[in-house]
Amino acid sequence: MKKIITVIGSYNHDMVLQTTRFPNPGETITAKKLEMFSGGKGANQAVAAARLGGDVYFITKVGNDAFGNNASQNFSVDNIRTDYILQDMEVSSGTAVILVNQEGQNCIVVNPGANNMLLPSDIEDCQKAIKEASYILMQLEIPYETVKYAIETAYHMNKKIVLNPAPTVPLDDNLYSKLFLITPNQTEAEMLTGIACVDQISVAKAADVLLQKGVKNVIITLGEKGAYFKNKEEEFLIPIREVDVKDTTGAGDIFNGALLVALAEEKNWKQAVAFANSASSIGVSRMGAQSSAPYRDEILV
Ligand code: RIB
């Protein structure tokens, strides 16, 4: 029987504008193209994990609009367990406006909408999805109080909790020791530790700070340089395959979703990071976040 992965997090409707470059303050520029995608860090991670073969529950809250009304149906196409796709009839779904320049880099502004209404009481109502899971995967696009409540709940049920601290907020010191794994990118690692992650030595130092705070395992994602892993026993960096980058949006989400699938299949750390690198390198070679998440037969490792 597959180990269940429960993803708790955001759902957004992404409006993606392709531009040659980002505008300067006060400047108006013309986009080359506008596309709409299903997004949100939580949803992207859930879809990535499910497409790669994970058995996934997704706990989220959508709003009272076409995106929200179709969310359960859309997620079930990817075989996600949709029992806990909650809906708030008073607000609209989360929305993200994303600019992607011709180098594939992005700028994102999120209006949280219904994501802000995913409350600790909802987590209480979704306990079955936590109880049945082996791994819990969270990000920080829902209220911080809800994330804290979910971490406490899952910790008391002895679950392995993975936090992708995006977008980063300062974390309570007592949360770190409850985390099986934390997966910041370079910028987020710097915000959490105060150490600028500019080379492998500083990345290792940042990982040490997180380990000292009590996290069991640390992965710092380094964009086109790959991903760095450290725990008390081992340390390594796995470079990423070079690809023609179209859109980096959601690369970290695909990495996290894929990583959890590999861990749930009991791959070792090196195998799991290589699997996640492979998935995210495919993701950046396509447009969109969720839309670019690969299927299992596309993974090269
Ligand atoms: O990580 C990418 C995601 O960030 C986008 O899908 C957008 O919705 C924002 O949440």
mmCIF file of C-alpha atoms and ligand atoms in Angstrom:
data_model
loop_
_atom_site.group_PDB
_atom_site.id
_atom_site.type_symbol
_atom_site.label_atom_id
_atom_site.label_comp_id
_atom_site.label_asym_id
_atom_site.label_seq_id
_atom_site.Cartn_x
_atom_site.Cartn_y
_atom_site.Cartn_z
ATOM 1 C CA MET A 1 0.000 0.000 0.000
ATOM 2 C CA LYS A 2 1.293 3.463 -0.913
ATOM 3 C CA LYS A 3 2.131 5.873 1.894
ATOM 4 C CA ILE A 4 -0.266 8.827 1.822
ATOM 5 C CA ILE A 5 0.998 12.394 1.373
ATOM 6 C CA THR A 6 -1.292 15.137 2.693
ATOM 7 C CA VAL A 7 -0.622 18.576 1.234
ATOM 8 C CA ILE A 8 -2.097 21.512 3.172
ATOM 9 C CA GLY A 9 -1.976 24.848 1.397
ATOM 10 C CA SER A 10 -3.074 27.408 -1.130
ATOM 11 C CA TYR A 11 -5.022 27.312 -4.335
ATOM 12 C CA ASN A 12 -4.689 30.279 -6.718
ATOM 13 C CA HIS A 13 -5.892 31.185 -10.127
ATOM 14 C CA ASP A 14 -2.717 32.285 -11.958
ATOM 15 C CA MET A 15 -2.897 35.036 -14.596
ATOM 16 C CA VAL A 16 0.434 34.785 -16.386
ATOM 17 C CA LEU A 17 1.684 37.664 -18.542
ATOM 18 C CA GLN A 18 4.671 36.926 -20.772
ATOM 19 C CA THR A 19 6.809 40.035 -21.201
ATOM 20 C CA THR A 20 10.239 40.721 -22.681
ATOM 21 C CA ARG A 21 11.306 42.299 -19.370
ATOM 22 C CA PHE A 22 9.877 43.471 -16.047
ATOM 23 C CA PRO A 23 8.515 47.052 -15.959
ATOM 24 C CA ASN A 24 10.263 49.766 -13.928
ATOM 25 C CA PRO A 25 8.243 51.630 -11.252
ATOM 26 C CA GLY A 26 5.774 53.962 -12.985
ATOM 27 C CA GLU A 27 6.335 52.356 -16.389
ATOM 28 C CA THR A 28 3.710 50.689 -18.609
ATOM 29 C CA ILE A 29 4.820 47.847 -20.863
ATOM 30 C CA THR A 30 2.919 45.596 -23.276
ATOM 31 C CA ALA A 31 2.711 41.845 -22.679
ATOM 32 C CA LYS A 32 3.363 39.332 -25.454
ATOM 33 C CA LYS A 33 0.692 36.946 -24.176
ATOM 34 C CA LEU A 34 -1.799 36.375 -21.333
ATOM 35 C CA GLU A 35 -2.517 32.828 -20.133
ATOM 36 C CA MET A 36 -4.611 31.516 -17.221
ATOM 37 C CA PHE A 37 -3.475 28.528 -15.192
ATOM 38 C CA SER A 38 -4.498 26.774 -12.014
ATOM 39 C CA GLY A 39 -1.800 27.570 -9.416
ATOM 40 C CA GLY A 40 -1.039 28.244 -5.775
ATOM 41 C CA LYS A 41 1.956 26.701 -4.042
ATOM 42 C CA GLY A 42 -0.121 24.092 -2.220
ATOM 43 C CA ALA A 43 -2.076 23.076 -5.305
ATOM 44 C CA ASN A 44 1.058 22.957 -7.449
ATOM 45 C CA GLN A 45 2.767 20.666 -4.942
ATOM 46 C CA ALA A 46 -0.281 18.409 -4.644
ATOM 47 C CA VAL A 47 -0.622 18.096 -8.428
ATOM 48 C CA ALA A 48 3.110 17.472 -8.904
ATOM 49 C CA ALA A 49 3.039 14.705 -6.291
ATOM 50 C CA ALA A 50 -0.106 13.097 -7.708
ATOM 51 C CA ARG A 51 1.101 13.166 -11.328
ATOM 52 C CA LEU A 52 4.291 11.400 -10.259
ATOM 53 C CA GLY A 53 2.344 8.591 -8.624
ATOM 54 C CA GLY A 54 1.809 9.879 -5.069
ATOM 55 C CA ASP A 55 -1.364 9.047 -3.127
ATOM 56 C CA VAL A 56 -2.343 12.608 -2.213
ATOM 57 C CA TYR A 57 -4.922 14.344 -0.035
ATOM 58 C CA PHE A 58 -5.125 18.105 -0.629
ATOM 59 C CA ILE A 59 -6.524 20.351 2.114
ATOM 60 C CA THR A 60 -7.266 23.830 0.773
ATOM 61 C CA LYS A 61 -9.977 26.488 0.647
ATOM 62 C CA VAL A 62 -11.363 27.914 -2.602
ATOM 63 C CA GLY A 63 -13.815 30.764 -3.107
ATOM 64 C CA ASN A 64 -17.234 31.301 -4.597
ATOM 65 C CA ASP A 65 -16.372 31.621 -8.286
ATOM 66 C CA ALA A 66 -15.896 29.510 -11.392
ATOM 67 C CA PHE A 67 -12.383 28.496 -10.309
ATOM 68 C CA GLY A 68 -13.596 27.494 -6.874
ATOM 69 C CA ASN A 69 -16.663 25.670 -8.176
ATOM 70 C CA ASN A 70 -14.562 23.531 -10.530
ATOM 71 C CA ALA A 71 -11.605 22.939 -8.216
ATOM 72 C CA SER A 72 -12.614 19.491 -6.897
ATOM 73 C CA GLN A 73 -13.396 18.243 -10.385
ATOM 74 C CA ASN A 74 -10.106 19.600 -11.724
ATOM 75 C CA PHE A 75 -8.026 18.059 -8.931
ATOM 76 C CA SER A 76 -9.737 14.681 -9.313
ATOM 77 C CA VAL A 77 -8.448 14.555 -12.928
ATOM 78 C CA ASP A 78 -5.000 14.165 -11.352
ATOM 79 C CA ASN A 79 -6.326 11.514 -8.915
ATOM 80 C CA ILE A 80 -5.983 13.796 -5.884
ATOM 81 C CA ARG A 81 -8.254 12.897 -2.953
ATOM 82 C CA THR A 82 -10.636 15.873 -2.987
ATOM 83 C CA ASP A 83 -12.594 15.228 0.244
ATOM 84 C CA TYR A 84 -11.043 18.317 1.852
ATOM 85 C CA ILE A 85 -11.211 20.912 -0.919
ATOM 86 C CA LEU A 86 -13.220 23.370 1.205
ATOM 87 C CA GLN A 87 -15.170 26.326 -0.194
ATOM 88 C CA ASP A 88 -15.934 29.744 1.330
ATOM 89 C CA MET A 89 -19.036 31.262 -0.278
ATOM 90 C CA GLU A 90 -18.251 34.807 0.976
ATOM 91 C CA VAL A 91 -14.934 35.425 -0.786
ATOM 92 C CA SER A 92 -13.274 34.754 -4.125
ATOM 93 C CA SER A 93 -10.523 32.221 -4.746
ATOM 94 C CA GLY A 94 -6.884 33.221 -4.400
ATOM 95 C CA THR A 95 -5.480 34.950 -7.461
ATOM 96 C CA ALA A 96 -1.893 35.468 -8.576
ATOM 97 C CA VAL A 97 -0.697 37.916 -11.212
ATOM 98 C CA ILE A 98 2.575 36.588 -12.584
ATOM 99 C CA LEU A 99 4.987 38.328 -14.935
ATOM 100 C CA VAL A 100 7.397 36.025 -16.777
ATOM 101 C CA ASN A 101 10.273 37.711 -18.632
ATOM 102 C CA GLN A 102 12.095 36.281 -21.639
ATOM 103 C CA GLU A 103 14.705 34.636 -19.404
ATOM 104 C CA GLY A 104 11.869 32.680 -17.762
ATOM 105 C CA GLN A 105 12.205 34.524 -14.430
ATOM 106 C CA ASN A 106 9.036 35.586 -12.664
ATOM 107 C CA CYS A 107 7.550 38.280 -10.405
ATOM 108 C CA ILE A 108 4.407 37.257 -8.507
ATOM 109 C CA VAL A 109 1.742 39.243 -6.654
ATOM 110 C CA VAL A 110 -0.849 37.148 -4.801
ATOM 111 C CA ASN A 111 -4.292 38.209 -3.607
ATOM 112 C CA PRO A 112 -4.937 35.443 -1.006
ATOM 113 C CA GLY A 113 -8.766 35.495 -1.144
ATOM 114 C CA ALA A 114 -10.137 32.202 0.224
ATOM 115 C CA ASN A 115 -6.648 31.018 1.229
ATOM 116 C CA ASN A 116 -6.842 33.467 4.136
ATOM 117 C CA MET A 117 -10.030 31.724 5.296
ATOM 118 C CA LEU A 118 -8.373 28.304 5.786
ATOM 119 C CA LEU A 119 -8.443 28.379 9.580
ATOM 120 C CA PRO A 120 -7.250 26.104 12.411
ATOM 121 C CA SER A 121 -10.884 24.960 12.853
ATOM 122 C CA ASP A 122 -10.794 23.655 9.262
ATOM 123 C CA ILE A 123 -7.682 21.617 10.048
ATOM 124 C CA GLU A 124 -9.591 20.197 13.013
ATOM 125 C CA ASP A 125 -12.346 19.108 10.581
ATOM 126 C CA CYS A 126 -9.798 17.526 8.212
ATOM 127 C CA GLN A 127 -8.017 15.388 10.827
ATOM 128 C CA LYS A 128 -8.748 12.170 8.916
ATOM 129 C CA ALA A 129 -6.465 13.311 6.093
ATOM 130 C CA ILE A 130 -3.673 13.940 8.587
ATOM 131 C CA LYS A 131 -4.273 10.719 10.517
ATOM 132 C CA GLU A 132 -4.105 8.564 7.359
ATOM 133 C CA ALA A 133 -0.972 10.276 6.011
ATOM 134 C CA SER A 134 2.667 9.346 6.495
ATOM 135 C CA TYR A 135 3.910 12.720 5.249
ATOM 136 C CA ILE A 136 2.433 16.199 5.652
ATOM 137 C CA LEU A 137 3.625 18.870 3.205
ATOM 138 C CA MET A 138 2.960 22.569 3.886
ATOM 139 C CA GLN A 139 3.960 26.003 2.605
ATOM 140 C CA LEU A 140 3.214 29.496 3.968
ATOM 141 C CA GLU A 141 0.527 30.849 1.607
ATOM 142 C CA ILE A 142 -2.245 30.202 4.131
ATOM 143 C CA PRO A 143 -2.548 31.899 7.559
ATOM 144 C CA TYR A 144 0.499 31.266 9.726
ATOM 145 C CA GLU A 145 -1.770 30.344 12.675
ATOM 146 C CA THR A 146 -3.238 27.553 10.538
ATOM 147 C CA VAL A 147 0.210 26.264 9.577
ATOM 148 C CA LYS A 148 1.223 26.235 13.261
ATOM 149 C CA TYR A 149 -1.964 24.420 14.238
ATOM 150 C CA ALA A 150 -1.484 21.839 11.473
ATOM 151 C CA ILE A 151 2.146 21.267 12.501
ATOM 152 C CA GLU A 152 1.127 20.741 16.155
ATOM 153 C CA THR A 153 -1.690 18.370 15.121
ATOM 154 C CA ALA A 154 0.488 16.323 12.780
ATOM 155 C CA TYR A 155 3.390 16.242 15.248
ATOM 156 C CA HIS A 156 1.182 14.764 17.962
ATOM 157 C CA MET A 157 0.134 12.096 15.471
ATOM 158 C CA ASN A 158 3.831 11.264 14.795
ATOM 159 C CA LYS A 159 3.704 12.317 11.162
ATOM 160 C CA LYS A 160 6.732 13.350 9.137
ATOM 161 C CA ILE A 161 6.217 17.072 8.553
ATOM 162 C CA VAL A 162 7.836 18.845 5.622
ATOM 163 C CA LEU A 163 7.720 22.650 5.457
ATOM 164 C CA ASN A 164 8.485 24.525 2.267
ATOM 165 C CA PRO A 165 8.807 27.987 3.895
ATOM 166 C CA ALA A 166 7.483 29.965 0.934
ATOM 167 C CA PRO A 167 6.711 32.829 1.051
ATOM 168 C CA THR A 168 8.903 33.129 4.138
ATOM 169 C CA VAL A 169 7.819 34.579 7.454
ATOM 170 C CA PRO A 170 9.882 34.400 10.662
ATOM 171 C CA LEU A 171 9.088 31.005 12.209
ATOM 172 C CA ASP A 172 8.466 30.415 15.935
ATOM 173 C CA ASP A 173 11.557 28.768 17.428
ATOM 174 C CA ASN A 174 9.544 25.879 18.844
ATOM 175 C CA LEU A 175 8.333 24.820 15.371
ATOM 176 C CA TYR A 176 11.718 23.788 14.004
ATOM 177 C CA SER A 177 12.133 20.680 16.160
ATOM 178 C CA LYS A 178 8.765 19.382 14.927
ATOM 179 C CA LEU A 179 9.923 19.405 11.300
ATOM 180 C CA PHE A 180 11.250 16.276 9.614
ATOM 181 C CA LEU A 181 12.466 18.430 6.724
ATOM 182 C CA ILE A 182 12.588 22.087 5.684
ATOM 183 C CA THR A 183 13.066 23.053 2.019
ATOM 184 C CA PRO A 184 13.828 26.773 1.595
ATOM 185 C CA ASN A 185 15.373 28.231 -1.553
ATOM 186 C CA GLN A 186 18.515 30.375 -1.192
ATOM 187 C CA THR A 187 16.602 33.578 -0.495
ATOM 188 C CA GLU A 188 14.293 31.929 2.033
ATOM 189 C CA ALA A 189 17.263 30.238 3.752
ATOM 190 C CA GLU A 190 18.902 33.649 4.118
ATOM 191 C CA MET A 191 15.706 35.151 5.555
ATOM 192 C CA LEU A 192 15.422 32.319 8.103
ATOM 193 C CA THR A 193 19.085 32.197 9.133
ATOM 194 C CA GLY A 194 20.547 35.630 8.371
ATOM 195 C CA ILE A 195 23.259 33.932 6.270
ATOM 196 C CA ALA A 196 23.532 35.056 2.634
ATOM 197 C CA CYS A 197 23.640 31.818 0.620
ATOM 198 C CA VAL A 198 26.146 32.776 -2.056
ATOM 199 C CA ASP A 199 28.303 29.637 -2.329
ATOM 200 C CA GLN A 200 28.416 26.067 -1.001
ATOM 201 C CA ILE A 201 30.181 27.107 2.217
ATOM 202 C CA SER A 202 27.531 29.695 3.129
ATOM 203 C CA VAL A 203 24.737 27.317 2.085
ATOM 204 C CA ALA A 204 26.208 24.686 4.417
ATOM 205 C CA LYS A 205 26.369 27.256 7.227
ATOM 206 C CA ALA A 206 22.728 28.201 6.697
ATOM 207 C CA ALA A 207 21.794 24.506 6.778
ATOM 208 C CA ASP A 208 23.744 24.127 10.046
ATOM 209 C CA VAL A 209 21.747 26.968 11.622
ATOM 210 C CA LEU A 210 18.492 25.243 10.654
ATOM 211 C CA LEU A 211 19.758 21.885 11.987
ATOM 212 C CA GLN A 212 20.788 23.568 15.248
ATOM 213 C CA LYS A 213 17.288 24.993 15.556
ATOM 214 C CA GLY A 214 16.084 21.384 15.607
ATOM 215 C CA VAL A 215 14.997 20.461 12.052
ATOM 216 C CA LYS A 216 16.014 16.848 11.282
ATOM 217 C CA ASN A 217 16.889 17.354 7.598
ATOM 218 C CA VAL A 218 17.518 20.419 5.415
ATOM 219 C CA ILE A 219 17.336 20.863 1.650
ATOM 220 C CA ILE A 220 18.225 24.269 0.197
ATOM 221 C CA THR A 221 17.186 24.586 -3.435
ATOM 222 C CA LEU A 222 19.690 26.562 -5.526
ATOM 223 C CA GLY A 223 17.863 27.200 -8.815
ATOM 224 C CA GLU A 224 19.955 26.223 -11.834
ATOM 225 C CA LYS A 225 22.728 24.974 -9.479
ATOM 226 C CA GLY A 226 20.555 22.142 -8.135
ATOM 227 C CA ALA A 227 19.775 21.277 -4.521
ATOM 228 C CA TYR A 228 21.875 20.950 -1.363
ATOM 229 C CA PHE A 229 21.053 18.404 1.375
ATOM 230 C CA LYS A 230 22.343 18.203 4.927
ATOM 231 C CA ASN A 231 21.482 16.270 8.073
ATOM 232 C CA LYS A 232 23.618 14.972 10.970
ATOM 233 C CA GLU A 233 24.908 12.022 8.920
ATOM 234 C CA GLU A 234 25.339 13.258 5.362
ATOM 235 C CA GLU A 235 25.752 16.279 3.150
ATOM 236 C CA PHE A 236 25.703 16.592 -0.649
ATOM 237 C CA LEU A 237 24.796 18.831 -3.562
ATOM 238 C CA ILE A 238 23.055 17.377 -6.595
ATOM 239 C CA PRO A 239 23.343 19.574 -9.692
ATOM 240 C CA ILE A 240 20.394 19.967 -12.019
ATOM 241 C CA ARG A 241 20.307 19.033 -15.695
ATOM 242 C CA GLU A 242 20.646 22.029 -18.052
ATOM 243 C CA VAL A 243 17.444 22.747 -19.954
ATOM 244 C CA ASP A 244 16.017 25.477 -22.147
ATOM 245 C CA VAL A 245 14.249 27.563 -19.465
ATOM 246 C CA LYS A 246 10.778 28.882 -20.432
ATOM 247 C CA ASP A 247 9.195 29.648 -17.057
ATOM 248 C CA THR A 248 10.635 29.064 -13.590
ATOM 249 C CA THR A 249 7.241 29.603 -11.885
ATOM 250 C CA GLY A 250 6.436 26.663 -9.631
ATOM 251 C CA ALA A 251 9.855 24.984 -10.024
ATOM 252 C CA GLY A 252 10.164 24.784 -6.232
ATOM 253 C CA ASP A 253 6.624 23.431 -5.946
ATOM 254 C CA ILE A 254 7.322 20.650 -8.425
ATOM 255 C CA PHE A 255 10.572 19.894 -6.577
ATOM 256 C CA ASN A 256 8.695 19.547 -3.270
ATOM 257 C CA GLY A 257 5.850 17.449 -4.681
ATOM 258 C CA ALA A 258 8.309 15.116 -6.415
ATOM 259 C CA LEU A 259 10.549 14.887 -3.361
ATOM 260 C CA LEU A 260 7.637 13.743 -1.210
ATOM 261 C CA VAL A 261 6.729 11.019 -3.716
ATOM 262 C CA ALA A 262 10.298 9.730 -3.615
ATOM 263 C CA LEU A 263 10.361 9.804 0.202
ATOM 264 C CA ALA A 264 6.994 8.052 0.392
ATOM 265 C CA GLU A 265 8.489 5.343 -1.837
ATOM 266 C CA GLU A 266 11.362 5.040 0.656
ATOM 267 C CA LYS A 267 14.053 6.188 -1.748
ATOM 268 C CA ASN A 268 17.227 7.351 0.021
ATOM 269 C CA TRP A 269 18.041 11.081 0.248
ATOM 270 C CA LYS A 270 20.317 11.148 -2.808
ATOM 271 C CA GLN A 271 17.785 9.298 -4.948
ATOM 272 C CA ALA A 272 14.958 11.512 -3.691
ATOM 273 C CA VAL A 273 16.780 14.786 -4.429
ATOM 274 C CA ALA A 274 17.837 13.547 -7.887
ATOM 275 C CA PHE A 275 14.212 12.567 -8.626
ATOM 276 C CA ALA A 276 12.964 16.001 -7.492
ATOM 277 C CA ASN A 277 15.663 17.816 -9.526
ATOM 278 C CA SER A 278 14.660 15.872 -12.593
ATOM 279 C CA ALA A 279 10.974 16.770 -12.140
ATOM 280 C CA SER A 280 11.633 20.482 -11.591
ATOM 281 C CA SER A 281 13.996 20.700 -14.580
ATOM 282 C CA ILE A 282 11.149 19.435 -16.762
ATOM 283 C CA GLY A 283 8.817 21.973 -15.114
ATOM 284 C CA VAL A 284 10.971 25.001 -15.984
ATOM 285 C CA SER A 285 11.137 23.946 -19.630
ATOM 286 C CA ARG A 286 7.353 24.536 -19.944
ATOM 287 C CA MET A 287 4.955 27.434 -19.292
ATOM 288 C CA GLY A 288 2.925 27.692 -16.086
ATOM 289 C CA ALA A 289 3.376 26.133 -12.666
ATOM 290 C CA GLN A 290 0.836 23.330 -12.243
ATOM 291 C CA SER A 291 0.449 22.932 -15.994
ATOM 292 C CA SER A 292 4.178 22.185 -16.291
ATOM 293 C CA ALA A 293 4.293 19.437 -13.623
ATOM 294 C CA PRO A 294 5.548 16.246 -15.292
ATOM 295 C CA TYR A 295 4.116 12.709 -15.262
ATOM 296 C CA ARG A 296 6.078 9.728 -13.945
ATOM 297 C CA ASP A 297 7.114 8.356 -17.352
ATOM 298 C CA GLU A 298 8.894 11.657 -18.144
ATOM 299 C CA ILE A 299 11.319 11.429 -15.208
ATOM 300 C CA LEU A 300 14.820 10.487 -16.295
ATOM 301 C CA VAL A 301 16.302 9.064 -13.055
HETATM 302 O O1 RIB B 1 5.129 28.967 -6.626
HETATM 303 C C1 RIB B 1 4.372 29.415 -7.707
HETATM 304 C C2 RIB B 1 3.004 29.826 -7.250
HETATM 305 O O2 RIB B 1 3.138 30.956 -6.415
HETATM 306 C C3 RIB B 1 2.068 30.281 -8.358
HETATM 307 O O3 RIB B 1 1.313 29.210 -8.891
HETATM 308 C C4 RIB B 1 1.242 31.352 -7.686
HETATM 309 O O4 RIB B 1 -0.104 31.028 -7.559
HETATM 310 C C5 RIB B 1 1.900 31.606 -6.337
HETATM 311 O O5 RIB B 1 1.208 30.980 -5.337
#
